[in-house]
Tab-separated table of C-alpha atoms in Angstrom:
chain	number	residue	atom	x	y	z
T	1	MET	CA	-20.328	8.746	29.026
T	2	LYS	CA	-17.094	8.238	30.379
T	3	LEU	CA	-14.403	7.355	27.883
T	4	LEU	CA	-10.547	6.404	27.866
T	5	HIS	CA	-9.069	8.482	25.117
T	6	THR	CA	-5.657	7.160	23.746
T	7	ALA	CA	-4.033	7.331	20.367
T	8	ASP	CA	-0.976	6.717	18.277
T	9	TRP	CA	-0.002	3.332	19.425
T	10	HIS	CA	2.210	2.766	16.303
T	11	ILE	CA	2.199	-0.944	17.147
T	12	GLY	CA	5.339	-2.461	15.369
T	13	ARG	CA	7.398	0.556	15.701
T	14	THR	CA	11.191	0.405	16.313
T	15	LEU	CA	13.717	2.907	17.538
T	16	ASN	CA	16.741	2.695	15.451
T	17	GLY	CA	16.265	-1.029	14.904
T	18	TYR	CA	15.309	-1.671	18.461
T	19	SER	CA	11.763	-3.149	18.699
T	20	LEU	CA	9.321	-1.383	21.030
T	21	LEU	CA	6.721	-4.118	21.056
T	22	ASP	CA	7.554	-5.036	24.805
T	23	GLU	CA	7.380	-1.443	25.721
T	24	GLN	CA	3.984	-1.157	23.962
T	25	LYS	CA	2.760	-4.196	25.682
T	26	TYR	CA	3.837	-2.638	29.038
T	27	ALA	CA	1.843	0.358	28.208
T	28	PHE	CA	-1.210	-1.412	27.226
T	29	LYS	CA	-1.287	-3.300	30.660
T	30	GLN	CA	-1.455	0.206	32.451
T	31	ILE	CA	-4.283	1.367	29.726
T	32	LEU	CA	-6.282	-1.670	30.476
T	33	GLN	CA	-5.918	-1.373	34.244
T	34	ILE	CA	-7.087	2.324	34.120
T	35	ALA	CA	-10.085	1.392	32.125
T	36	LYS	CA	-10.739	-1.143	34.577
T	37	ASP	CA	-10.410	1.226	37.640
T	38	GLU	CA	-12.327	3.969	36.000
T	39	GLN	CA	-15.016	1.486	34.763
T	40	VAL	CA	-15.082	3.441	31.502
T	41	ASP	CA	-18.021	3.084	28.932
T	42	GLY	CA	-15.618	2.568	26.066
T	43	VAL	CA	-11.977	3.001	24.887
T	44	VAL	CA	-11.274	5.527	22.167
T	45	ILE	CA	-8.088	5.040	19.687
T	46	ALA	CA	-7.788	8.117	17.732
T	47	GLY	CA	-5.607	6.755	14.803
T	48	ASP	CA	-2.086	5.454	14.008
T	49	ILE	CA	-2.999	2.010	15.603
T	50	TYR	CA	-0.284	0.353	13.501
T	51	ASP	CA	3.105	2.062	12.496
T	52	ARG	CA	2.877	1.329	8.900
T	53	ALA	CA	0.233	0.407	6.415
T	54	ILE	CA	1.539	-3.175	5.978
T	55	PRO	CA	2.425	-4.210	9.519
T	56	GLY	CA	4.614	-7.194	10.385
T	57	THR	CA	3.220	-10.441	11.785
T	58	ASP	CA	4.596	-9.656	15.349
T	59	ALA	CA	2.768	-6.309	15.206
T	60	ILE	CA	-0.577	-7.965	14.111
T	61	THR	CA	-0.424	-10.753	16.723
T	62	THR	CA	0.306	-8.162	19.358
T	63	LEU	CA	-2.497	-5.721	18.581
T	64	ASN	CA	-5.022	-8.759	18.106
T	65	GLU	CA	-4.043	-9.684	21.637
T	66	MET	CA	-4.668	-6.132	22.842
T	67	PHE	CA	-8.115	-5.974	21.122
T	68	LYS	CA	-9.219	-9.310	22.425
T	69	SER	CA	-8.304	-8.342	26.026
T	70	LEU	CA	-10.141	-5.012	25.757
T	71	ASN	CA	-13.178	-5.966	23.885
T	72	ILE	CA	-13.749	-9.598	24.426
T	73	ASP	CA	-12.208	-10.673	27.777
T	74	ASN	CA	-13.163	-7.309	29.443
T	75	LYS	CA	-16.198	-6.251	27.350
T	76	PHE	CA	-14.908	-2.743	26.654
T	77	PRO	CA	-16.609	-1.080	23.661
T	78	ILE	CA	-13.937	0.323	21.359
T	79	PHE	CA	-14.216	3.284	19.135
T	80	ALA	CA	-11.254	3.416	16.742
T	81	ILE	CA	-10.215	5.296	13.667
T	82	SER	CA	-7.320	4.918	11.177
T	83	GLY	CA	-4.611	7.566	11.038
T	84	ASN	CA	-2.135	8.344	8.421
T	85	HIS	CA	0.184	5.574	9.194
T	86	ASP	CA	-2.521	2.975	8.840
T	87	GLY	CA	-3.461	0.958	5.996
T	88	ALA	CA	-7.138	2.064	5.773
T	89	LYS	CA	-8.571	-0.647	3.733
T	90	ARG	CA	-6.621	-3.312	5.399
T	91	LEU	CA	-7.664	-2.048	8.934
T	92	ASN	CA	-11.426	-2.016	7.569
T	93	TYR	CA	-11.291	-5.854	7.091
T	94	GLY	CA	-13.929	-7.437	9.404
T	95	ARG	CA	-15.535	-4.070	10.496
T	96	ASP	CA	-19.219	-5.357	10.068
T	97	TRP	CA	-18.412	-8.372	12.333
T	98	MET	CA	-16.789	-6.390	14.833
T	99	GLN	CA	-19.680	-4.100	15.466
T	100	PHE	CA	-21.528	-7.013	16.902
T	101	ASN	CA	-19.261	-7.008	19.819
T	102	ASN	CA	-19.199	-3.096	20.119
T	103	PHE	CA	-15.959	-2.653	18.280
T	104	HIS	CA	-16.530	0.294	16.150
T	105	ILE	CA	-13.712	1.146	13.646
T	106	ASN	CA	-13.955	3.623	10.801
T	107	THR	CA	-11.231	3.894	8.290
T	108	LEU	CA	-13.040	5.415	5.153
T	109	LEU	CA	-14.424	8.848	4.674
T	110	LYS	CA	-17.715	7.616	3.813
T	111	GLU	CA	-18.171	5.928	7.173
T	112	ALA	CA	-17.761	9.169	9.082
T	113	PHE	CA	-21.258	10.673	8.600
T	114	THR	CA	-22.879	7.916	10.547
T	115	PRO	CA	-22.482	8.285	14.245
T	116	VAL	CA	-22.429	5.632	16.901
T	117	GLU	CA	-25.623	6.426	18.922
T	118	THR	CA	-26.076	5.952	22.661
T	119	GLN	CA	-29.115	7.321	24.632
T	120	ASP	CA	-27.759	10.835	24.903
T	121	THR	CA	-24.695	10.995	22.639
T	122	GLN	CA	-23.584	10.823	19.095
T	123	ILE	CA	-19.980	9.778	18.406
T	124	PHE	CA	-18.669	10.737	15.099
T	125	MET	CA	-15.507	8.870	14.005
T	126	LEU	CA	-13.589	10.864	11.289
T	127	PRO	CA	-10.539	8.878	10.121
T	128	PHE	CA	-7.632	10.514	8.391
T	129	PHE	CA	-8.184	11.379	4.822
T	130	ASP	CA	-6.553	13.553	2.208
T	131	PRO	CA	-7.921	16.106	-0.135
T	132	MET	CA	-7.998	13.376	-3.051
T	133	ASP	CA	-10.137	11.016	-0.828
T	134	ALA	CA	-12.524	14.018	-0.452
T	135	ARG	CA	-12.634	14.508	-4.164
T	136	VAL	CA	-13.494	10.885	-4.859
T	137	TYR	CA	-16.143	10.668	-2.056
T	138	TYR	CA	-17.888	14.003	-3.262
T	139	GLN	CA	-17.794	13.067	-6.834
T	140	GLN	CA	-19.486	9.783	-5.917
T	141	GLN	CA	-22.087	11.945	-4.060
T	142	GLY	CA	-22.921	13.563	-7.395
T	143	MET	CA	-21.089	17.002	-6.706
T	144	ALA	CA	-20.609	19.093	-9.841
T	145	GLU	CA	-17.069	18.529	-11.246
T	146	GLU	CA	-16.268	22.418	-11.078
T	147	LYS	CA	-16.951	22.065	-7.217
T	148	VAL	CA	-14.862	18.872	-6.800
T	149	LYS	CA	-11.951	20.552	-8.452
T	150	ASP	CA	-12.271	23.403	-5.845
T	151	ILE	CA	-11.096	20.765	-3.045
T	152	LYS	CA	-7.470	21.312	-3.062
T	153	THR	CA	-6.377	21.564	0.577
T	154	ILE	CA	-7.328	19.775	3.728
T	155	GLY	CA	-8.985	22.864	4.818
T	156	ASP	CA	-11.202	22.995	1.777
T	157	ALA	CA	-12.201	19.315	2.220
T	158	MET	CA	-12.686	19.574	6.039
T	159	GLN	CA	-15.121	22.474	5.422
T	160	LEU	CA	-17.249	20.206	3.431
T	161	VAL	CA	-17.041	17.139	5.678
T	162	LEU	CA	-17.808	18.815	8.796
T	163	ALA	CA	-20.771	20.641	7.312
T	164	ASP	CA	-22.171	17.378	6.307
T	165	ILE	CA	-21.515	15.940	9.853
T	166	TYR	CA	-23.144	18.957	11.515
T	167	ALA	CA	-26.239	18.044	9.409
T	168	GLU	CA	-26.448	14.790	11.200
T	169	PHE	CA	-26.549	16.138	14.752
T	170	ASP	CA	-29.494	15.259	16.873
T	171	PRO	CA	-30.143	18.509	18.855
T	172	ASN	CA	-31.304	16.445	21.943
T	173	LYS	CA	-27.836	14.709	22.328
T	174	LYS	CA	-24.104	15.561	22.958
T	175	HIS	CA	-21.776	15.373	20.051
T	176	LEU	CA	-18.249	13.923	20.318
T	177	LEU	CA	-15.655	13.608	17.561
T	178	ILE	CA	-12.705	11.214	17.172
T	179	THR	CA	-10.416	12.364	14.399
T	180	HIS	CA	-6.619	12.438	13.506
T	181	PHE	CA	-5.149	15.696	12.150
T	182	ALA	CA	-2.820	18.553	13.095
T	183	VAL	CA	-5.211	21.089	14.794
T	184	SER	CA	-3.795	24.479	16.066
T	185	ALA	CA	-5.553	26.899	18.360
T	186	SER	CA	-5.790	29.466	15.725
T	187	ALA	CA	-4.456	30.193	12.294
T	188	ASP	CA	-1.556	32.355	13.510
T	189	LYS	CA	-0.321	29.729	15.994
T	190	GLU	CA	1.842	26.892	14.882
T	191	ILE	CA	2.141	23.453	16.725
T	192	ASP	CA	5.192	21.329	16.880
T	193	LEU	CA	4.767	18.633	14.269
T	194	THR	CA	8.018	16.920	14.833
T	195	SER	CA	6.569	14.559	17.464
T	196	GLU	CA	4.728	12.822	14.627
T	197	THR	CA	7.452	10.481	14.445
T	198	THR	CA	8.516	9.767	10.927
T	199	SER	CA	6.641	12.094	8.803
T	200	LYS	CA	4.693	15.300	8.655
T	201	VAL	CA	2.282	13.746	6.470
T	202	GLY	CA	-1.161	14.879	7.082
T	203	GLY	CA	0.315	17.755	9.003
T	204	LEU	CA	1.934	19.948	6.383
T	205	GLN	CA	-1.104	21.949	6.699
T	206	THR	CA	-2.892	22.408	10.049
T	207	LEU	CA	-6.754	22.939	10.931
T	208	THR	CA	-7.994	25.336	13.440
T	209	ALA	CA	-10.013	24.718	16.682
T	210	SER	CA	-12.605	27.121	15.646
T	211	GLN	CA	-13.525	24.572	12.907
T	212	PHE	CA	-14.647	22.023	15.355
T	213	ASP	CA	-16.361	24.517	17.814
T	214	LYS	CA	-19.862	22.725	17.431
T	215	PHE	CA	-18.615	19.603	19.115
T	216	ASP	CA	-19.009	19.320	22.818
T	217	TYR	CA	-15.664	17.540	22.735
T	218	VAL	CA	-13.018	16.362	20.328
T	219	MET	CA	-10.474	13.647	20.960
T	220	LEU	CA	-7.638	13.901	18.535
T	221	GLY	CA	-4.649	11.625	17.406
T	222	HIS	CA	-1.542	12.571	15.211
T	223	ILE	CA	0.564	14.676	17.586
T	224	HIS	CA	2.325	12.596	20.274
T	225	THR	CA	2.023	14.930	23.180
T	226	LYS	CA	-0.991	16.319	25.086
T	227	ASN	CA	0.764	19.611	25.252
T	228	ALA	CA	-0.207	20.248	21.656
T	229	SER	CA	-3.823	20.154	22.608
T	230	PRO	CA	-5.356	23.601	21.193
T	231	SER	CA	-8.278	24.012	23.856
T	232	LEU	CA	-9.858	22.449	26.745
T	233	ASN	CA	-12.353	20.632	24.714
T	234	ILE	CA	-10.149	19.753	21.869
T	235	ARG	CA	-7.255	17.530	23.243
T	236	TYR	CA	-4.644	15.162	22.035
T	237	SER	CA	-4.029	12.340	24.345
T	238	GLY	CA	-0.542	11.826	22.988
T	239	SER	CA	1.179	8.475	22.350
T	240	PRO	CA	1.459	6.087	25.448
T	241	VAL	CA	5.052	5.260	24.455
T	242	LYS	CA	8.336	7.402	23.735
T	243	PHE	CA	9.154	7.006	20.123
T	244	ASN	CA	12.223	9.321	19.700
T	245	VAL	CA	14.457	11.637	21.936
T	246	LYS	CA	12.337	14.654	21.391
T	247	GLU	CA	9.528	12.802	23.142
T	248	ALA	CA	11.902	11.926	26.091
T	249	LYS	CA	12.251	15.563	27.121
T	250	PRO	CA	11.636	16.185	30.683
T	251	GLY	CA	8.075	17.268	31.390
T	252	LEU	CA	6.720	15.510	28.233
T	253	LYS	CA	4.591	12.830	30.167
T	254	LYS	CA	2.948	10.028	28.339
T	255	GLY	CA	-0.590	8.847	29.264
T	256	VAL	CA	-4.371	8.799	28.483
T	257	TYR	CA	-7.231	11.047	29.342
T	258	ILE	CA	-10.389	9.858	31.041
T	259	VAL	CA	-13.202	12.053	29.475
T	260	ASP	CA	-16.402	12.233	31.369
T	261	THR	CA	-19.424	13.826	29.481
T	262	ASN	CA	-21.929	13.095	32.117
T	263	GLU	CA	-21.857	16.661	33.500
T	264	GLU	CA	-23.013	19.636	31.561
T	265	ALA	CA	-19.247	20.554	31.130
T	266	THR	CA	-17.120	17.784	29.918
T	267	LYS	CA	-14.463	16.772	32.506
T	268	THR	CA	-11.082	15.357	31.776
T	269	ASP	CA	-8.452	13.656	33.889
T	270	PHE	CA	-5.005	12.889	32.527
T	271	ARG	CA	-3.501	9.488	33.635
T	272	GLU	CA	0.244	9.068	33.295
T	273	ILE	CA	1.576	5.926	31.750
T	274	LEU	CA	4.933	4.940	33.252
T	275	PRO	CA	7.658	3.255	30.826
T	276	GLY	CA	8.879	-0.298	31.463
T	277	THR	CA	12.190	0.709	29.913
T	278	ASP	CA	12.812	4.449	30.010
T	279	LEU	CA	14.558	6.420	27.335
T	280	ILE	CA	17.148	8.654	28.844
T	281	PRO	CA	18.661	11.408	26.710
T	282	LEU	CA	22.193	12.443	27.667
T	283	GLU	CA	24.194	15.516	26.288
T	284	GLU	CA	27.588	15.666	27.784
T	285	THR	CA	31.210	15.823	27.066
T	286	TRP	CA	33.174	12.526	26.464
T	287	GLU	CA	34.943	12.993	29.781
T	288	THR	CA	31.889	13.489	31.746
T	289	LEU	CA	30.153	10.315	30.176
T	290	LEU	CA	33.194	8.109	31.135
T	291	ASP	CA	33.234	9.956	34.792
T	292	PRO	CA	32.062	7.222	37.509
T	293	ASP	CA	30.733	10.158	39.604
T	294	PHE	CA	28.452	10.986	36.679
T	295	TYR	CA	27.210	7.575	35.204
T	296	SER	CA	26.627	6.171	38.740
T	297	LYS	CA	24.011	8.550	39.119
T	298	GLN	CA	22.319	7.286	35.632
T	299	PRO	CA	19.951	4.123	35.357
T	300	VAL	CA	22.712	2.171	33.637
T	301	ARG	CA	21.936	-1.224	32.345
T	302	LYS	CA	18.264	-0.715	33.155
T	303	ASP	CA	17.026	2.080	30.627
T	304	TRP	CA	17.887	2.875	27.081
T	305	PHE	CA	20.077	5.807	26.380
T	306	ALA	CA	20.400	8.372	23.550
T	307	ILE	CA	23.620	10.074	23.919
T	308	THR	CA	25.034	12.979	22.311
T	309	ILE	CA	28.696	13.638	22.876
T	310	LYS	CA	29.564	17.437	23.004
T	311	ASP	CA	32.591	18.994	21.769
T	312	PHE	CA	33.981	15.715	20.538
T	313	ASP	CA	37.087	15.725	18.388
T	314	ARG	CA	37.054	12.471	16.407
T	315	SER	CA	40.698	12.892	15.400
T	316	GLN	CA	41.655	12.448	19.003
T	317	HIS	CA	39.973	8.914	19.046
T	318	THR	CA	40.437	7.301	15.931
T	319	SER	CA	41.501	3.974	17.692
T	320	THR	CA	38.403	4.279	20.104
T	321	ASN	CA	35.197	2.153	19.534
T	322	VAL	CA	33.116	4.858	20.951
T	323	ARG	CA	29.748	2.986	20.998
T	324	ALA	CA	31.275	-0.080	22.488
T	325	GLN	CA	32.966	1.779	25.204
T	326	LEU	CA	29.599	3.653	26.071
T	327	GLN	CA	27.696	0.510	25.917
T	328	ASN	CA	30.106	-1.269	28.164
T	329	ILE	CA	29.280	1.382	30.814
T	330	TYR	CA	25.548	2.367	29.967
T	331	GLY	CA	24.143	-0.616	28.496
T	332	THR	CA	21.799	-0.326	25.485
T	333	VAL	CA	22.531	2.909	23.461
T	334	VAL	CA	19.913	3.343	20.969
T	335	GLU	CA	21.193	6.452	19.521
T	336	LEU	CA	24.705	8.005	19.417
T	337	ASP	CA	25.189	11.596	18.006
T	338	TYR	CA	27.939	14.162	18.116
T	339	ASP	CA	27.717	17.864	18.743
T	340	ASN	CA	31.024	19.571	17.806
T	341	ILE	CA	30.908	23.290	17.772
T	342	ALA	CA	34.275	23.513	16.446
T	343	LYS	CA	33.143	21.766	13.262
T	344	LYS	CA	31.822	23.443	10.049
T	345	SER	CA	28.091	22.886	8.993
T	346	ASP	CA	29.089	20.142	6.522
T	347	GLU	CA	30.354	17.829	9.364
T	348	GLN	CA	27.497	18.681	11.600
T	349	ASN	CA	25.027	17.836	8.695
T	350	THR	CA	26.833	14.419	8.437
T	351	SER	CA	26.676	13.573	12.029
T	352	GLU	CA	23.041	14.725	12.267
T	353	ASN	CA	20.790	11.835	13.293
T	354	ILE	CA	18.742	11.120	10.228
T	355	SER	CA	16.162	9.209	12.229
T	356	GLN	CA	15.045	12.547	13.833
T	357	LEU	CA	14.115	14.083	10.498
T	358	SER	CA	10.834	13.742	8.661
T	359	ASN	CA	10.794	11.884	5.339
T	360	GLU	CA	10.138	15.436	3.649
T	361	ALA	CA	12.994	16.866	5.517
T	362	VAL	CA	15.458	14.253	4.141
T	363	VAL	CA	14.082	14.757	0.796
T	364	GLY	CA	14.509	18.423	1.203
T	365	GLN	CA	18.163	18.346	2.525
T	366	PHE	CA	19.082	15.915	-0.279
T	367	PHE	CA	17.417	18.156	-2.901
T	368	GLU	CA	19.295	21.215	-1.719
T	369	SER	CA	22.631	19.370	-1.451
T	370	ILE	CA	22.492	18.460	-4.982
T	371	THR	CA	20.744	21.615	-6.514
T	372	GLY	CA	21.874	24.408	-4.023
T	373	ASP	CA	18.231	25.685	-3.913
T	374	PRO	CA	15.615	24.623	-1.262
T	375	LEU	CA	12.225	22.908	-2.283
T	376	SER	CA	9.609	25.371	-3.550
T	377	LYS	CA	6.227	25.403	-2.035
T	378	THR	CA	4.693	23.451	-5.023
T	379	GLN	CA	7.612	20.814	-4.624
T	380	LYS	CA	7.079	20.371	-0.984
T	381	ALA	CA	3.216	19.759	-1.494
T	382	LEU	CA	4.195	17.292	-4.146
T	383	VAL	CA	6.590	15.397	-1.882
T	384	ASP	CA	3.987	15.529	0.777
T	385	ASP	CA	1.414	13.791	-1.529
T	386	ILE	CA	3.935	11.323	-2.554
T	387	PHE	CA	4.515	10.189	1.184
T	388	VAL	CA	0.858	10.198	1.875
T	389	GLU	CA	0.558	7.477	-0.613
T	390	LEU	CA	3.499	5.637	0.540
T	391	GLU	CA	2.328	5.656	4.037
T	392	ARG	CA	-1.189	4.657	2.994
T	393	GLY	CA	-0.085	2.208	0.343
T	394	GLU	CA	-2.159	-1.059	0.047
């Protein structure tokens, strides 16, 4: 099979109040064209299709148009799963009807054990789930209560889930997996979870590549950069759009993978997605930012800018509307921050852009500012569980 692997569309996402829908539509047009040029056998969307469990009407309309273009107008089969940002039950609506048109979507754990079958391939689609989902599922399957209680971490749950998936393997076929988790190369190697834009929900604990070594190839979602891929056969496609400044760093290309399993060894080819309106991070002094020799070399009034002003003494600019002056030069400034090494940590914390912190980090900072102590391991786990429920709230 030849598949286009993409993930983490986060349709409906905003960047500090600026809608990204037009940028997401621009990226989708490129994805569709790549699928046509490559004549793929299907399009994989590995979770976080929407940005929130209850998306807005504009997001729903946009995604419906994208799915119609892929699946109905251009006849591409779709293989999609829900991620931690998606509302699993809502996204599951109409699933049975969609299958008649080769639109396969799994959002519930119980659906992961029945693969999509082709002549020579089994495609297993494992949506994001948490340990509580696994407890409920295995209790319904008749597992003894004592064993159900032993499912405490995502690692515990995944061990059971994968064992049951492996039991469904047809030895005469190749085995592909689509899933949405943080997976590291090994237990002693960490991956950067900050690219999972608003929260590390589902990523507080990582899984390891060795757990998936029975699959011929694994297509991942959850981390927004392909650079986090733990191995050659277990890859993140990354998101097609830049969602924050950290994702706008030089060298972090956005795109999709073309995955070809027709040969004995699976081949992959990364195809870059170019932005319509790019996000340009600048970190310079106030004097440099206002220097025509500097800003004349920037894509002013074309792209978006995230500006950090270095060594900025606010007391010297009390009558200056800093944002307005910068926007008059650069155009759209989606983010404005200050980096003043002369200030104490309290002022630095005040100026820190909260949009770059995970929800857990915000809670942790607030807790420490009130109590003087950091969250304990148990408290961190509790906070993570709460945000799981909020992100996936129905």
